[in-house]
Each structure stands twice: as C-alpha cells, then as structure tokens.
Coordinates of C-alpha atoms in Angstrom, one line a residue:
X1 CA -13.4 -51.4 -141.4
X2 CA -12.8 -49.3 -138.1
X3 CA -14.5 -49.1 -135.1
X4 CA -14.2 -45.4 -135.2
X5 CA -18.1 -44.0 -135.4
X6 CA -18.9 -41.7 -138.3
X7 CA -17.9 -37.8 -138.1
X8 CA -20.9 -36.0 -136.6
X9 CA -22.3 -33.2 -138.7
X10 CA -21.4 -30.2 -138.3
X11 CA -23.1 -27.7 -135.8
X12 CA -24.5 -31.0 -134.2
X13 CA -24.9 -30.0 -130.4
X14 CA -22.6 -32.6 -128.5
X15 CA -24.6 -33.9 -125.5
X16 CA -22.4 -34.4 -122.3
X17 CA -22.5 -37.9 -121.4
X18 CA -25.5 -39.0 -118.1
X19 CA -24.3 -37.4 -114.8
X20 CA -22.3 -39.9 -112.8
X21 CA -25.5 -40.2 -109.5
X22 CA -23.5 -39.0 -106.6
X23 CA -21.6 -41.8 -104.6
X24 CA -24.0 -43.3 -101.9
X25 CA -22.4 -43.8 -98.5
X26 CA -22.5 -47.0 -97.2
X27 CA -24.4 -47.8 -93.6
X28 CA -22.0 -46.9 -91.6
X29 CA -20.9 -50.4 -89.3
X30 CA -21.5 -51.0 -86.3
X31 CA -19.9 -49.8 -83.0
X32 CA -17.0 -51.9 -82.6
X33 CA -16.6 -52.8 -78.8
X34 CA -14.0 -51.0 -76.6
X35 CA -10.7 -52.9 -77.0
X36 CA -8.7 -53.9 -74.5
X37 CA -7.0 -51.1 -72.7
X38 CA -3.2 -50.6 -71.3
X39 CA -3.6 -48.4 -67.8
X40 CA -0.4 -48.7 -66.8
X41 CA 3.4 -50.2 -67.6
X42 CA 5.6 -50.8 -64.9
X43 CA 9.6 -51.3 -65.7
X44 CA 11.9 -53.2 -64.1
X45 CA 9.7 -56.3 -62.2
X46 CA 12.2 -59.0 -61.9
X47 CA 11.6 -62.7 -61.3
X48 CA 14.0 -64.7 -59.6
X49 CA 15.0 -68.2 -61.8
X50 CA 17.6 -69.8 -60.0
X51 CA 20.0 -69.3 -57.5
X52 CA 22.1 -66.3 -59.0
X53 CA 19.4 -65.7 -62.4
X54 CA 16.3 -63.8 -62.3
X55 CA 14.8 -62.5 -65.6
X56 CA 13.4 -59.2 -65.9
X57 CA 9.8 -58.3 -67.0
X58 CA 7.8 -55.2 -68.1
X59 CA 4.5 -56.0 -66.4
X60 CA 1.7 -53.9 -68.1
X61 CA -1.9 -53.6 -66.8
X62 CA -5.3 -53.9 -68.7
X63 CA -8.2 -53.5 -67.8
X64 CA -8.6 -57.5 -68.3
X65 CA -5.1 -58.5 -67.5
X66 CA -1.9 -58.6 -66.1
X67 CA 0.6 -59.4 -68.8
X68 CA 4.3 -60.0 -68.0
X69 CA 6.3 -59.1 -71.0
X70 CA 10.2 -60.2 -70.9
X71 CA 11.9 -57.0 -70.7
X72 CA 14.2 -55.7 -74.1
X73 CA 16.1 -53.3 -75.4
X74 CA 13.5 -52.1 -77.7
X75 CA 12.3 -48.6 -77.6
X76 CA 8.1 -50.1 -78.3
X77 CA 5.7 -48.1 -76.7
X78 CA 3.4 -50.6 -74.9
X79 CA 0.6 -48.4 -73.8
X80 CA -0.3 -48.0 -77.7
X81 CA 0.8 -51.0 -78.6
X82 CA -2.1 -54.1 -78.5
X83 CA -1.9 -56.6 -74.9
X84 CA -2.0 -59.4 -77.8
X85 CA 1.1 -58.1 -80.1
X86 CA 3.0 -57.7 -76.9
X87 CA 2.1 -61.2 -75.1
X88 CA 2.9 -62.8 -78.0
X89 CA 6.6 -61.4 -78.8
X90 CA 8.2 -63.5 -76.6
X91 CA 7.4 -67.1 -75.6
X92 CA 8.4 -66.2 -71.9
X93 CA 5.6 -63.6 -71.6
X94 CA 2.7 -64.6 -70.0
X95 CA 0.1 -63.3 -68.6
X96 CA -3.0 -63.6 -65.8
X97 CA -6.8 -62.4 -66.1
X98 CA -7.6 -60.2 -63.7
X99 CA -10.7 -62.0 -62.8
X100 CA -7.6 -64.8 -60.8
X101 CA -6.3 -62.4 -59.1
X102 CA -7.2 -62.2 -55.4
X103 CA -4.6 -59.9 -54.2
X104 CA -1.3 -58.1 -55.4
X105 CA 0.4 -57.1 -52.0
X106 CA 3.9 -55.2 -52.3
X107 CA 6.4 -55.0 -49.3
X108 CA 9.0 -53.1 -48.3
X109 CA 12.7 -54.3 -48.1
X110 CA 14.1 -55.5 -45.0
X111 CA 17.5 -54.0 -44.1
X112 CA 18.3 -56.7 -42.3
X113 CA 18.4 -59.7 -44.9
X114 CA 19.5 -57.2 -47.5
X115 CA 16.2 -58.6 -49.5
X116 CA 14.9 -56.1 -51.8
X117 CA 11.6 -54.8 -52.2
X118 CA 8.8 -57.1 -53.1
X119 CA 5.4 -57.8 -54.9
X120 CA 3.5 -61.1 -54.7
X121 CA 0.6 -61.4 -56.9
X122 CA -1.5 -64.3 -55.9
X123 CA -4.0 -65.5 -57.7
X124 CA -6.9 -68.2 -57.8
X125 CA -4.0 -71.1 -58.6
X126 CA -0.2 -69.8 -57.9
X127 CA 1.6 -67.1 -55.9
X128 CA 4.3 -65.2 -57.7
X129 CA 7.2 -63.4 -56.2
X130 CA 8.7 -60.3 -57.7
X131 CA 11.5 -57.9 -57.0
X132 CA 10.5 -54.5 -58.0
X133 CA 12.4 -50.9 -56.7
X134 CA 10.4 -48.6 -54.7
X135 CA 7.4 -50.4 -53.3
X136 CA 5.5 -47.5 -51.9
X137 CA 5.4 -46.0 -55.8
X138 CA 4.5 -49.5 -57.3
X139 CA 1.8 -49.6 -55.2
X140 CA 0.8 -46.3 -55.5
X141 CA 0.2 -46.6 -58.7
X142 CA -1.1 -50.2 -58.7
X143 CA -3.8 -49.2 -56.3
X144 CA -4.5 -46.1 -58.8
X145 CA -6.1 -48.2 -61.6
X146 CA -6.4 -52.0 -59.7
X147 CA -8.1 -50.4 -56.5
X148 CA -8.8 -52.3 -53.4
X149 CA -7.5 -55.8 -55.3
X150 CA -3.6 -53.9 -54.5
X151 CA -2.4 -53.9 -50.4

C-alpha cells in the first residue's frame, strides 16, 4: 500500500488550499535608551612613564566619560566604534566618569624649560599630567563639548 491518495475524478474542481492569514507584526519594543555617545577623539595625548618613556594615548570623550585608549597603528574609527569595545582593547586603557572630574586645565609650553604643552585632568581622587601639541586647539575643542569643566 501507498500513501499516495486516490486519483480525483475527472472535471473535479481543485480547491486552492486556506489562504495563509497575512503575517501579524509583532509590538514593536520598546525605545531603547540613548547609548553612550563619542563627541570627540583627540590624537596624540602622551603620558610620561619614566624618566625617558612616556606612552601615547588616544583620549576620546563621551558624554559619560573620558576614556584613555593606548594609541595603535590601527586604522579603527573610534567615534562609531562603542566606549566599551575600545576601553576594553587594551589592558592599559582606562578611563574616568565625567561626574570625577573637577577640572581639565591645559597650558601652554614654556620656552624656557623646553617643556611641552600640557593638560592636567584632575579629578575627585588623582591629577594626571599629559603632553599634548597645541594647547589652544585642545582646549578649544575640549571646551566645545566639556564646557565650563575645561580652563
């Protein structure tokens, strides 16, 4: 025996099978909140380690954080990149809420020592020193998107 049905007579109108209800849209979720946003990437912030060693950062601004990522030869594009993929590429990235900070203040080289230009960001716990090049456009564009917190 087969499982084949019987031949259906002939001139036996041939019913097209139940229409197929048209797919129901799920609920749309909810609004997911605003992630956390990249404002600005600033190249070249270096970070003296010793005597004759400094290491080089990338230091990229949220609008929750300051995060410090060890600068590469890599070609990533951190403004679209997530804060959390690029604080977590390198165990030497760190990075500070801005809720700690209390001041970024940037200075301009003296000529005299031969020191280069500077940028402390000092927070609720530590002061950092950086090295950066151009002060006036650091802060600039610091002040741009961190407002009255940059001096």
């Amino acid at each position: 025996m087969s499982d084949i049905p019987p031949p259906l007579p002939p001139n036996t109108p041939i019913t097209p099978p139940p229409a197929v209800p048209h797919a129901i849209t799920p609920p749309s979720p909810p609004p997911q909140t605003q992630g956390e946003v990249v404002r600005l990437v600033l190249e070249k912030v270096h970070r003296k380690t010793g005597l004759f060693s400094k290491v080089t950062y990338r230091l990229v601004v949220t609008d929750r954080r300051l995060i410090f990522a060890l600068q590469e030869k890599t070609s990533v594009d951190f403004t679209r990149q997530s804060p959390d993929i690029t604080l977590a590429q390198n165990p030497l990235n760190f990075s500070i809420p801005l809720e700690s900070v209390r001041k970024i203040a940037t200075y301009q080289a003296d000529f005299e020592s031969n020191e280069p230009d500077t940028m402390e960001v000092i927070t609720t716990t530590e002061q950092l020193k950086f090295f950066i090049s151009n002060y006036y456009k650091v802060q600039k564009q610091l002040k741009e998107v961190l407002g009255a917190m940059v001096s």
